[in-house]
JSON list of C-alpha atoms in Angstrom, two decimals:
[
{"chain": "A", "resi": 1049, "resn": "ASP", "atom": "CA", "xyz": [-18.09, -10.77, -16.41]},
{"chain": "A", "resi": 1050, "resn": "ILE", "atom": "CA", "xyz": [-14.26, -11.37, -16.15]},
{"chain": "A", "resi": 1051, "resn": "VAL", "atom": "CA", "xyz": [-13.67, -13.88, -13.37]},
{"chain": "A", "resi": 1052, "resn": "MET", "atom": "CA", "xyz": [-10.28, -13.55, -11.63]},
{"chain": "A", "resi": 1053, "resn": "THR", "atom": "CA", "xyz": [-8.89, -16.46, -9.85]},
{"chain": "A", "resi": 1054, "resn": "GLN", "atom": "CA", "xyz": [-6.00, -16.57, -7.63]},
{"chain": "A", "resi": 1055, "resn": "SER", "atom": "CA", "xyz": [-3.98, -19.48, -6.38]},
{"chain": "A", "resi": 1056, "resn": "PRO", "atom": "CA", "xyz": [-3.15, -20.52, -3.69]},
{"chain": "A", "resi": 1057, "resn": "ASP", "atom": "CA", "xyz": [-5.66, -19.12, -1.18]},
{"chain": "A", "resi": 1058, "resn": "SER", "atom": "CA", "xyz": [-3.12, -19.14, 1.32]},
{"chain": "A", "resi": 1059, "resn": "LEU", "atom": "CA", "xyz": [0.65, -19.53, 1.57]},
{"chain": "A", "resi": 1060, "resn": "ALA", "atom": "CA", "xyz": [3.25, -19.70, 4.25]},
{"chain": "A", "resi": 1061, "resn": "VAL", "atom": "CA", "xyz": [6.73, -18.99, 3.12]},
{"chain": "A", "resi": 1062, "resn": "SER", "atom": "CA", "xyz": [9.95, -18.69, 5.42]},
{"chain": "A", "resi": 1063, "resn": "LEU", "atom": "CA", "xyz": [11.75, -15.39, 5.85]},
{"chain": "A", "resi": 1064, "resn": "GLY", "atom": "CA", "xyz": [14.03, -14.63, 3.17]},
{"chain": "A", "resi": 1065, "resn": "GLU", "atom": "CA", "xyz": [12.51, -17.05, 0.78]},
{"chain": "A", "resi": 1066, "resn": "ARG", "atom": "CA", "xyz": [10.53, -16.61, -2.31]},
{"chain": "A", "resi": 1067, "resn": "ALA", "atom": "CA", "xyz": [6.88, -16.23, -2.39]},
{"chain": "A", "resi": 1068, "resn": "THR", "atom": "CA", "xyz": [4.67, -16.65, -5.67]},
{"chain": "A", "resi": 1069, "resn": "ILE", "atom": "CA", "xyz": [0.97, -15.77, -6.08]},
{"chain": "A", "resi": 1070, "resn": "ASN", "atom": "CA", "xyz": [-0.92, -16.74, -9.27]},
{"chain": "A", "resi": 1071, "resn": "CYS", "atom": "CA", "xyz": [-3.83, -15.16, -10.92]},
{"chain": "A", "resi": 1072, "resn": "LYS", "atom": "CA", "xyz": [-5.72, -16.33, -13.97]},
{"chain": "A", "resi": 1073, "resn": "SER", "atom": "CA", "xyz": [-8.36, -14.33, -15.49]},
{"chain": "A", "resi": 1074, "resn": "SER", "atom": "CA", "xyz": [-11.35, -15.75, -17.61]},
{"chain": "A", "resi": 1075, "resn": "GLN", "atom": "CA", "xyz": [-10.60, -13.57, -20.64]},
{"chain": "A", "resi": 1076, "resn": "ASN", "atom": "CA", "xyz": [-7.67, -11.90, -22.19]},
{"chain": "A", "resi": 1077, "resn": "LEU", "atom": "CA", "xyz": [-6.56, -8.65, -20.42]},
{"chain": "A", "resi": 1078, "resn": "LEU", "atom": "CA", "xyz": [-3.91, -7.46, -23.14]},
{"chain": "A", "resi": 1079, "resn": "TYR", "atom": "CA", "xyz": [-5.35, -4.69, -25.03]},
{"chain": "A", "resi": 1080, "resn": "SER", "atom": "CA", "xyz": [-3.78, -5.12, -28.46]},
{"chain": "A", "resi": 1081, "resn": "SER", "atom": "CA", "xyz": [-3.90, -1.31, -29.40]},
{"chain": "A", "resi": 1082, "resn": "ASN", "atom": "CA", "xyz": [-1.50, -0.51, -26.61]},
{"chain": "A", "resi": 1083, "resn": "ASN", "atom": "CA", "xyz": [0.01, -3.84, -25.75]},
{"chain": "A", "resi": 1084, "resn": "LYS", "atom": "CA", "xyz": [-0.77, -3.34, -22.32]},
{"chain": "A", "resi": 1085, "resn": "ASN", "atom": "CA", "xyz": [-2.26, -5.97, -19.73]},
{"chain": "A", "resi": 1086, "resn": "TYR", "atom": "CA", "xyz": [-4.88, -4.11, -17.62]},
{"chain": "A", "resi": 1087, "resn": "LEU", "atom": "CA", "xyz": [-3.99, -6.27, -14.49]},
{"chain": "A", "resi": 1088, "resn": "ALA", "atom": "CA", "xyz": [-2.77, -4.75, -10.95]},
{"chain": "A", "resi": 1089, "resn": "TRP", "atom": "CA", "xyz": [-1.82, -6.21, -7.68]},
{"chain": "A", "resi": 1090, "resn": "TYR", "atom": "CA", "xyz": [-2.60, -4.87, -4.27]},
{"chain": "A", "resi": 1091, "resn": "GLN", "atom": "CA", "xyz": [-1.62, -5.52, -0.78]},
{"chain": "A", "resi": 1092, "resn": "GLN", "atom": "CA", "xyz": [-3.86, -5.31, 2.08]},
{"chain": "A", "resi": 1093, "resn": "LYS", "atom": "CA", "xyz": [-3.16, -5.47, 5.92]},
{"chain": "A", "resi": 1094, "resn": "PRO", "atom": "CA", "xyz": [-5.42, -5.91, 8.57]},
{"chain": "A", "resi": 1095, "resn": "GLY", "atom": "CA", "xyz": [-7.67, -2.66, 9.18]},
{"chain": "A", "resi": 1096, "resn": "GLN", "atom": "CA", "xyz": [-6.11, -0.80, 6.42]},
{"chain": "A", "resi": 1097, "resn": "PRO", "atom": "CA", "xyz": [-7.09, 0.01, 2.88]},
{"chain": "A", "resi": 1098, "resn": "PRO", "atom": "CA", "xyz": [-5.61, -1.97, -0.12]},
{"chain": "A", "resi": 1099, "resn": "THR", "atom": "CA", "xyz": [-2.26, -0.57, -1.33]},
{"chain": "A", "resi": 1100, "resn": "LEU", "atom": "CA", "xyz": [-1.20, -0.68, -4.96]},
{"chain": "A", "resi": 1101, "resn": "LEU", "atom": "CA", "xyz": [2.00, -2.81, -5.82]},
{"chain": "A", "resi": 1102, "resn": "ILE", "atom": "CA", "xyz": [1.83, -3.43, -9.41]},
{"chain": "A", "resi": 1103, "resn": "TYR", "atom": "CA", "xyz": [-0.13, -1.97, -12.51]},
{"chain": "A", "resi": 1104, "resn": "TRP", "atom": "CA", "xyz": [0.13, -2.89, -16.04]},
{"chain": "A", "resi": 1105, "resn": "ALA", "atom": "CA", "xyz": [0.95, -6.28, -14.85]},
{"chain": "A", "resi": 1106, "resn": "SER", "atom": "CA", "xyz": [4.55, -5.55, -14.26]},
{"chain": "A", "resi": 1107, "resn": "THR", "atom": "CA", "xyz": [5.14, -2.04, -13.54]},
{"chain": "A", "resi": 1108, "resn": "ARG", "atom": "CA", "xyz": [6.05, -1.47, -9.83]},
{"chain": "A", "resi": 1109, "resn": "GLU", "atom": "CA", "xyz": [4.18, 1.61, -8.19]},
{"chain": "A", "resi": 1110, "resn": "SER", "atom": "CA", "xyz": [6.47, 4.35, -7.08]},
{"chain": "A", "resi": 1111, "resn": "GLY", "atom": "CA", "xyz": [7.82, 3.60, -3.54]},
{"chain": "A", "resi": 1112, "resn": "VAL", "atom": "CA", "xyz": [7.18, -0.21, -3.69]},
{"chain": "A", "resi": 1113, "resn": "PRO", "atom": "CA", "xyz": [10.22, -2.26, -2.72]},
{"chain": "A", "resi": 1114, "resn": "ASP", "atom": "CA", "xyz": [12.08, -4.04, -5.77]},
{"chain": "A", "resi": 1115, "resn": "ARG", "atom": "CA", "xyz": [11.50, -7.34, -4.11]},
{"chain": "A", "resi": 1116, "resn": "PHE", "atom": "CA", "xyz": [7.96, -7.08, -5.36]},
{"chain": "A", "resi": 1117, "resn": "SER", "atom": "CA", "xyz": [7.71, -8.00, -9.14]},
{"chain": "A", "resi": 1118, "resn": "GLY", "atom": "CA", "xyz": [4.81, -8.90, -11.45]},
{"chain": "A", "resi": 1119, "resn": "SER", "atom": "CA", "xyz": [4.88, -10.96, -14.70]},
{"chain": "A", "resi": 1120, "resn": "GLY", "atom": "CA", "xyz": [2.55, -12.67, -16.96]},
{"chain": "A", "resi": 1121, "resn": "SER", "atom": "CA", "xyz": [0.38, -11.57, -19.94]},
{"chain": "A", "resi": 1122, "resn": "GLY", "atom": "CA", "xyz": [-2.99, -12.49, -21.41]},
{"chain": "A", "resi": 1123, "resn": "THR", "atom": "CA", "xyz": [-4.75, -14.43, -18.92]},
{"chain": "A", "resi": 1124, "resn": "ASP", "atom": "CA", "xyz": [-1.96, -15.70, -16.58]},
{"chain": "A", "resi": 1125, "resn": "PHE", "atom": "CA", "xyz": [-0.04, -13.53, -14.10]},
{"chain": "A", "resi": 1126, "resn": "THR", "atom": "CA", "xyz": [2.20, -13.95, -11.26]},
{"chain": "A", "resi": 1127, "resn": "LEU", "atom": "CA", "xyz": [3.17, -11.73, -8.20]},
{"chain": "A", "resi": 1128, "resn": "THR", "atom": "CA", "xyz": [6.63, -12.72, -6.83]},
{"chain": "A", "resi": 1129, "resn": "ILE", "atom": "CA", "xyz": [8.31, -11.64, -3.58]},
{"chain": "A", "resi": 1130, "resn": "SER", "atom": "CA", "xyz": [11.78, -12.47, -4.04]},
{"chain": "A", "resi": 1131, "resn": "THR", "atom": "CA", "xyz": [12.94, -12.61, -0.36]},
{"chain": "A", "resi": 1132, "resn": "LEU", "atom": "CA", "xyz": [10.07, -12.43, 2.21]},
{"chain": "A", "resi": 1133, "resn": "GLN", "atom": "CA", "xyz": [10.05, -9.89, 4.88]},
{"chain": "A", "resi": 1134, "resn": "ALA", "atom": "CA", "xyz": [8.02, -9.96, 7.88]},
{"chain": "A", "resi": 1135, "resn": "GLU", "atom": "CA", "xyz": [6.10, -6.75, 6.99]},
{"chain": "A", "resi": 1136, "resn": "ASP", "atom": "CA", "xyz": [4.85, -8.58, 3.92]},
{"chain": "A", "resi": 1137, "resn": "VAL", "atom": "CA", "xyz": [2.41, -10.65, 5.86]},
{"chain": "A", "resi": 1138, "resn": "ALA", "atom": "CA", "xyz": [-0.86, -9.49, 4.12]},
{"chain": "A", "resi": 1139, "resn": "VAL", "atom": "CA", "xyz": [-3.53, -10.50, 1.98]},
{"chain": "A", "resi": 1140, "resn": "TYR", "atom": "CA", "xyz": [-2.85, -9.84, -1.90]},
{"chain": "A", "resi": 1141, "resn": "TYR", "atom": "CA", "xyz": [-5.44, -9.45, -4.55]},
{"chain": "A", "resi": 1142, "resn": "CYS", "atom": "CA", "xyz": [-5.10, -9.25, -8.36]},
{"chain": "A", "resi": 1143, "resn": "GLN", "atom": "CA", "xyz": [-7.59, -6.93, -10.24]},
{"chain": "A", "resi": 1144, "resn": "GLN", "atom": "CA", "xyz": [-8.61, -6.45, -13.70]},
{"chain": "A", "resi": 1145, "resn": "TYR", "atom": "CA", "xyz": [-9.29, -3.15, -15.13]},
{"chain": "A", "resi": 1146, "resn": "TYR", "atom": "CA", "xyz": [-9.91, -4.17, -18.68]},
{"chain": "A", "resi": 1147, "resn": "SER", "atom": "CA", "xyz": [-13.50, -3.87, -18.52]},
{"chain": "A", "resi": 1148, "resn": "THR", "atom": "CA", "xyz": [-16.33, -3.17, -16.20]},
{"chain": "A", "resi": 1149, "resn": "PRO", "atom": "CA", "xyz": [-17.51, -4.73, -13.92]},
{"chain": "A", "resi": 1150, "resn": "TYR", "atom": "CA", "xyz": [-13.72, -4.31, -12.57]},
{"chain": "A", "resi": 1151, "resn": "THR", "atom": "CA", "xyz": [-13.23, -7.54, -10.66]},
{"chain": "A", "resi": 1152, "resn": "PHE", "atom": "CA", "xyz": [-10.83, -8.87, -7.97]},
{"chain": "A", "resi": 1153, "resn": "GLY", "atom": "CA", "xyz": [-9.57, -12.18, -7.30]},
{"chain": "A", "resi": 1154, "resn": "GLN", "atom": "CA", "xyz": [-10.58, -13.80, -3.99]},
{"chain": "A", "resi": 1155, "resn": "GLY", "atom": "CA", "xyz": [-7.28, -12.84, -2.36]},
{"chain": "A", "resi": 1156, "resn": "THR", "atom": "CA", "xyz": [-4.19, -14.91, -1.19]},
{"chain": "A", "resi": 1157, "resn": "LYS", "atom": "CA", "xyz": [-3.25, -14.79, 2.61]},
{"chain": "A", "resi": 1158, "resn": "LEU", "atom": "CA", "xyz": [0.55, -14.63, 2.85]},
{"chain": "A", "resi": 1159, "resn": "GLN", "atom": "CA", "xyz": [2.06, -15.74, 6.20]},
{"chain": "A", "resi": 1160, "resn": "ILE", "atom": "CA", "xyz": [5.37, -16.53, 7.69]},
{"chain": "A", "resi": 1161, "resn": "LYS", "atom": "CA", "xyz": [6.45, -20.11, 7.76]},
{"chain": "B", "resi": 556, "resn": "GLU", "atom": "CA", "xyz": [-0.47, 14.88, -0.85]},
{"chain": "B", "resi": 557, "resn": "VAL", "atom": "CA", "xyz": [-3.68, 12.95, -2.08]},
{"chain": "B", "resi": 558, "resn": "GLN", "atom": "CA", "xyz": [-6.22, 12.59, 0.52]},
{"chain": "B", "resi": 559, "resn": "LEU", "atom": "CA", "xyz": [-9.66, 10.73, 0.49]},
{"chain": "B", "resi": 560, "resn": "VAL", "atom": "CA", "xyz": [-11.90, 10.74, 3.28]},
{"chain": "B", "resi": 561, "resn": "GLU", "atom": "CA", "xyz": [-15.12, 8.65, 3.39]},
{"chain": "B", "resi": 562, "resn": "SER", "atom": "CA", "xyz": [-18.05, 9.36, 5.63]},
{"chain": "B", "resi": 563, "resn": "GLY", "atom": "CA", "xyz": [-21.57, 9.08, 6.19]},
{"chain": "B", "resi": 564, "resn": "GLY", "atom": "CA", "xyz": [-21.59, 5.26, 7.27]},
{"chain": "B", "resi": 565, "resn": "GLY", "atom": "CA", "xyz": [-23.38, 4.02, 9.96]},
{"chain": "B", "resi": 566, "resn": "LEU", "atom": "CA", "xyz": [-26.15, 1.60, 11.15]},
{"chain": "B", "resi": 567, "resn": "VAL", "atom": "CA", "xyz": [-29.35, 1.46, 8.96]},
{"chain": "B", "resi": 568, "resn": "GLN", "atom": "CA", "xyz": [-32.35, -1.11, 8.95]},
{"chain": "B", "resi": 569, "resn": "PRO", "atom": "CA", "xyz": [-32.72, -3.20, 5.91]},
{"chain": "B", "resi": 570, "resn": "GLY", "atom": "CA", "xyz": [-34.87, -1.36, 3.31]},
{"chain": "B", "resi": 571, "resn": "GLY", "atom": "CA", "xyz": [-33.40, 1.96, 4.50]},
{"chain": "B", "resi": 572, "resn": "SER", "atom": "CA", "xyz": [-31.16, 4.50, 2.81]},
{"chain": "B", "resi": 573, "resn": "LEU", "atom": "CA", "xyz": [-27.64, 6.26, 3.55]},
{"chain": "B", "resi": 574, "resn": "LYS", "atom": "CA", "xyz": [-25.67, 8.56, 1.59]},
{"chain": "B", "resi": 575, "resn": "LEU", "atom": "CA", "xyz": [-21.89, 8.33, 1.64]},
{"chain": "B", "resi": 576, "resn": "SER", "atom": "CA", "xyz": [-19.46, 11.11, 0.99]},
{"chain": "B", "resi": 577, "resn": "CYS", "atom": "CA", "xyz": [-15.93, 10.97, -0.28]},
{"chain": "B", "resi": 578, "resn": "ALA", "atom": "CA", "xyz": [-13.90, 14.16, 0.16]},
{"chain": "B", "resi": 579, "resn": "ALA", "atom": "CA", "xyz": [-10.86, 14.56, -2.17]},
{"chain": "B", "resi": 580, "resn": "SER", "atom": "CA", "xyz": [-7.77, 16.73, -2.08]},
{"chain": "B", "resi": 581, "resn": "GLY", "atom": "CA", "xyz": [-4.29, 16.75, -3.36]},
{"chain": "B", "resi": 582, "resn": "PHE", "atom": "CA", "xyz": [-5.28, 16.07, -6.94]},
{"chain": "B", "resi": 583, "resn": "THR", "atom": "CA", "xyz": [-7.47, 17.51, -9.91]},
{"chain": "B", "resi": 584, "resn": "PHE", "atom": "CA", "xyz": [-10.67, 16.08, -8.71]},
{"chain": "B", "resi": 585, "resn": "SER", "atom": "CA", "xyz": [-12.51, 17.32, -11.60]},
{"chain": "B", "resi": 586, "resn": "ALA", "atom": "CA", "xyz": [-10.31, 15.40, -14.12]},
{"chain": "B", "resi": 587, "resn": "SER", "atom": "CA", "xyz": [-10.66, 12.11, -12.48]},
{"chain": "B", "resi": 588, "resn": "ALA", "atom": "CA", "xyz": [-13.22, 9.23, -12.83]},
{"chain": "B", "resi": 589, "resn": "MET", "atom": "CA", "xyz": [-14.17, 7.91, -9.32]},
{"chain": "B", "resi": 590, "resn": "HIS", "atom": "CA", "xyz": [-14.85, 4.44, -8.25]},
{"chain": "B", "resi": 591, "resn": "TRP", "atom": "CA", "xyz": [-16.43, 2.95, -5.08]},
{"chain": "B", "resi": 592, "resn": "VAL", "atom": "CA", "xyz": [-15.28, -0.22, -3.56]},
{"chain": "B", "resi": 593, "resn": "ARG", "atom": "CA", "xyz": [-16.63, -2.22, -0.74]},
{"chain": "B", "resi": 594, "resn": "GLN", "atom": "CA", "xyz": [-15.34, -5.10, 1.56]},
{"chain": "B", "resi": 595, "resn": "ALA", "atom": "CA", "xyz": [-17.38, -7.01, 3.86]},
{"chain": "B", "resi": 596, "resn": "SER", "atom": "CA", "xyz": [-15.67, -7.99, 7.01]},
{"chain": "B", "resi": 597, "resn": "GLY", "atom": "CA", "xyz": [-13.28, -10.92, 6.52]},
{"chain": "B", "resi": 598, "resn": "LYS", "atom": "CA", "xyz": [-14.17, -11.09, 2.68]},
{"chain": "B", "resi": 599, "resn": "GLY", "atom": "CA", "xyz": [-12.48, -9.80, -0.54]},
{"chain": "B", "resi": 600, "resn": "LEU", "atom": "CA", "xyz": [-12.79, -6.49, -2.38]},
{"chain": "B", "resi": 601, "resn": "GLU", "atom": "CA", "xyz": [-15.81, -5.73, -4.47]},
{"chain": "B", "resi": 602, "resn": "TRP", "atom": "CA", "xyz": [-16.09, -2.98, -7.06]},
{"chain": "B", "resi": 603, "resn": "VAL", "atom": "CA", "xyz": [-19.35, -1.16, -6.69]},
{"chain": "B", "resi": 604, "resn": "GLY", "atom": "CA", "xyz": [-19.36, 1.49, -9.36]},
{"chain": "B", "resi": 605, "resn": "ARG", "atom": "CA", "xyz": [-17.78, 4.37, -11.23]},
{"chain": "B", "resi": 606, "resn": "ILE", "atom": "CA", "xyz": [-18.60, 7.85, -12.34]},
{"chain": "B", "resi": 607, "resn": "ARG", "atom": "CA", "xyz": [-16.61, 9.49, -14.95]},
{"chain": "B", "resi": 608, "resn": "THR", "atom": "CA", "xyz": [-15.82, 13.29, -15.27]},
{"chain": "B", "resi": 609, "resn": "GLU", "atom": "CA", "xyz": [-17.88, 16.13, -16.73]},
{"chain": "B", "resi": 610, "resn": "ALA", "atom": "CA", "xyz": [-15.97, 15.58, -20.00]},
{"chain": "B", "resi": 611, "resn": "ASN", "atom": "CA", "xyz": [-17.28, 12.18, -20.14]},
{"chain": "B", "resi": 612, "resn": "GLY", "atom": "CA", "xyz": [-20.95, 13.12, -19.24]},
{"chain": "B", "resi": 613, "resn": "TYR", "atom": "CA", "xyz": [-20.65, 12.15, -15.57]},
{"chain": "B", "resi": 614, "resn": "ALA", "atom": "CA", "xyz": [-21.36, 8.57, -16.91]},
{"chain": "B", "resi": 615, "resn": "THR", "atom": "CA", "xyz": [-21.95, 5.96, -14.41]},
{"chain": "B", "resi": 616, "resn": "VAL", "atom": "CA", "xyz": [-21.61, 2.26, -14.29]},
{"chain": "B", "resi": 617, "resn": "TYR", "atom": "CA", "xyz": [-22.58, -0.29, -11.34]},
{"chain": "B", "resi": 618, "resn": "ALA", "atom": "CA", "xyz": [-21.92, -3.64, -10.39]},
{"chain": "B", "resi": 619, "resn": "ALA", "atom": "CA", "xyz": [-24.99, -5.84, -10.97]},
{"chain": "B", "resi": 620, "resn": "SER", "atom": "CA", "xyz": [-25.29, -6.49, -7.19]},
{"chain": "B", "resi": 621, "resn": "VAL", "atom": "CA", "xyz": [-26.06, -2.73, -6.62]},
{"chain": "B", "resi": 622, "resn": "LYS", "atom": "CA", "xyz": [-27.45, -1.52, -9.98]},
{"chain": "B", "resi": 623, "resn": "GLY", "atom": "CA", "xyz": [-30.98, 0.25, -9.58]},
{"chain": "B", "resi": 624, "resn": "ARG", "atom": "CA", "xyz": [-30.35, 0.49, -5.88]},
{"chain": "B", "resi": 625, "resn": "PHE", "atom": "CA", "xyz": [-27.00, 2.67, -5.69]},
{"chain": "B", "resi": 626, "resn": "THR", "atom": "CA", "xyz": [-26.32, 6.02, -7.29]},
{"chain": "B", "resi": 627, "resn": "ILE", "atom": "CA", "xyz": [-23.04, 7.58, -7.61]},
{"chain": "B", "resi": 628, "resn": "SER", "atom": "CA", "xyz": [-22.71, 11.40, -8.12]},
{"chain": "B", "resi": 629, "resn": "ARG", "atom": "CA", "xyz": [-20.12, 14.13, -7.65]},
{"chain": "B", "resi": 630, "resn": "ASP", "atom": "CA", "xyz": [-19.66, 17.74, -6.94]},
{"chain": "B", "resi": 631, "resn": "ASP", "atom": "CA", "xyz": [-16.73, 18.93, -8.62]},
{"chain": "B", "resi": 632, "resn": "SER", "atom": "CA", "xyz": [-17.00, 22.49, -6.89]},
{"chain": "B", "resi": 633, "resn": "LYS", "atom": "CA", "xyz": [-16.56, 20.60, -3.61]},
{"chain": "B", "resi": 634, "resn": "ASN", "atom": "CA", "xyz": [-14.28, 17.89, -4.91]},
{"chain": "B", "resi": 635, "resn": "THR", "atom": "CA", "xyz": [-16.66, 15.33, -3.44]},
{"chain": "B", "resi": 636, "resn": "ALA", "atom": "CA", "xyz": [-18.27, 12.32, -4.64]},
{"chain": "B", "resi": 637, "resn": "PHE", "atom": "CA", "xyz": [-21.19, 10.48, -3.22]},
{"chain": "B", "resi": 638, "resn": "LEU", "atom": "CA", "xyz": [-22.80, 7.08, -3.12]},
{"chain": "B", "resi": 639, "resn": "GLN", "atom": "CA", "xyz": [-26.53, 7.06, -2.58]},
{"chain": "B", "resi": 640, "resn": "MET", "atom": "CA", "xyz": [-27.62, 3.71, -1.24]},
{"chain": "B", "resi": 641, "resn": "ASN", "atom": "CA", "xyz": [-31.25, 2.85, -1.05]},
{"chain": "B", "resi": 642, "resn": "SER", "atom": "CA", "xyz": [-33.27, -0.36, -0.50]},
{"chain": "B", "resi": 643, "resn": "LEU", "atom": "CA", "xyz": [-30.29, -1.70, 1.39]},
{"chain": "B", "resi": 644, "resn": "LYS", "atom": "CA", "xyz": [-29.90, -5.21, 2.44]},
{"chain": "B", "resi": 645, "resn": "THR", "atom": "CA", "xyz": [-28.01, -7.09, 4.97]},
{"chain": "B", "resi": 646, "resn": "GLU", "atom": "CA", "xyz": [-25.60, -8.26, 2.44]},
{"chain": "B", "resi": 647, "resn": "ASP", "atom": "CA", "xyz": [-24.61, -4.52, 1.78]},
{"chain": "B", "resi": 648, "resn": "THR", "atom": "CA", "xyz": [-22.81, -4.40, 5.13]},
{"chain": "B", "resi": 649, "resn": "ALA", "atom": "CA", "xyz": [-19.22, -3.55, 4.43]},
{"chain": "B", "resi": 650, "resn": "VAL", "atom": "CA", "xyz": [-16.62, -1.13, 4.70]},
{"chain": "B", "resi": 651, "resn": "TYR", "atom": "CA", "xyz": [-16.97, 1.22, 1.70]},
{"chain": "B", "resi": 652, "resn": "TYR", "atom": "CA", "xyz": [-13.88, 2.96, -0.07]},
{"chain": "B", "resi": 653, "resn": "CYS", "atom": "CA", "xyz": [-13.59, 5.59, -2.63]},
{"chain": "B", "resi": 654, "resn": "THR", "atom": "CA", "xyz": [-10.68, 5.76, -4.91]},
{"chain": "B", "resi": 655, "resn": "PRO", "atom": "CA", "xyz": [-9.59, 7.71, -8.02]},
{"chain": "B", "resi": 656, "resn": "ASP", "atom": "CA", "xyz": [-9.37, 6.11, -11.27]},
{"chain": "B", "resi": 657, "resn": "GLY", "atom": "CA", "xyz": [-5.89, 5.33, -12.93]},
{"chain": "B", "resi": 658, "resn": "SER", "atom": "CA", "xyz": [-3.82, 2.75, -14.26]},
{"chain": "B", "resi": 659, "resn": "GLY", "atom": "CA", "xyz": [-4.20, 0.74, -11.03]},
{"chain": "B", "resi": 660, "resn": "TRP", "atom": "CA", "xyz": [-5.90, 2.56, -8.26]},
{"chain": "B", "resi": 661, "resn": "GLY", "atom": "CA", "xyz": [-3.15, 4.11, -6.12]},
{"chain": "B", "resi": 662, "resn": "TYR", "atom": "CA", "xyz": [-4.96, 6.16, -3.66]},
{"chain": "B", "resi": 663, "resn": "TRP", "atom": "CA", "xyz": [-7.58, 4.97, -0.93]},
{"chain": "B", "resi": 664, "resn": "GLY", "atom": "CA", "xyz": [-9.29, 6.60, 2.02]},
{"chain": "B", "resi": 665, "resn": "GLN", "atom": "CA", "xyz": [-9.63, 4.48, 5.20]},
{"chain": "B", "resi": 666, "resn": "GLY", "atom": "CA", "xyz": [-13.31, 3.71, 4.43]},
{"chain": "B", "resi": 667, "resn": "THR", "atom": "CA", "xyz": [-16.55, 4.27, 6.11]},
{"chain": "B", "resi": 668, "resn": "LEU", "atom": "CA", "xyz": [-18.48, 1.25, 7.68]},
{"chain": "B", "resi": 669, "resn": "VAL", "atom": "CA", "xyz": [-21.89, 0.58, 6.65]},
{"chain": "B", "resi": 670, "resn": "THR", "atom": "CA", "xyz": [-23.98, -1.79, 8.88]},
{"chain": "B", "resi": 671, "resn": "VAL", "atom": "CA", "xyz": [-27.36, -2.86, 7.71]},
{"chain": "B", "resi": 672, "resn": "SER", "atom": "CA", "xyz": [-29.07, -4.72, 10.37]},
{"chain": "B", "resi": 673, "resn": "SER", "atom": "CA", "xyz": [-32.41, -4.74, 12.17]}
]
């Protein structure tokens, strides 16, 4: 199974500042035939289902603010929130959809400092 | 507008059974593989399993934690996916979500709560 490890587990950032969450996979998520990384990022607020932010490691889902960006390839990935807003307080998960069993990172709790 | 409505959750004793439903609308259900994902209270997301389309033989695959106990099925005529859960354990207590397959899973229902307790 592919293990997804996020860091840090929790993060406190001041409003307007940058937030960075890292995700490391135990196996390569880059599929050579199409040069795509099978990695997604989700945001989850309390009492709500997850919301897709980023797929293919760096493609922003429609309607997601452009302050959210994804980067990385292979086994190391990053979600960046360029200027933190109050509504960004949530838990963030990375997920690999390269192979079954599909697996998620343990989550990173983002709070306001 | 895509809508997913999970139902069928409730309280069940250890060793019991429960069948969840996921009613879908707003997309071509029959052309979409469907996943079930669960989340225990205060914990992270856990993929449960997937069912493919008729064109792919309705093939299913499961997480090791539920294999042999859970069965995913679908009724394309009713745009509904199902999760049959047998031999339930206390550790199966969670909110269960369904979501259609895609490059990233962009649509989720509100989930249905399953509580396994004596």
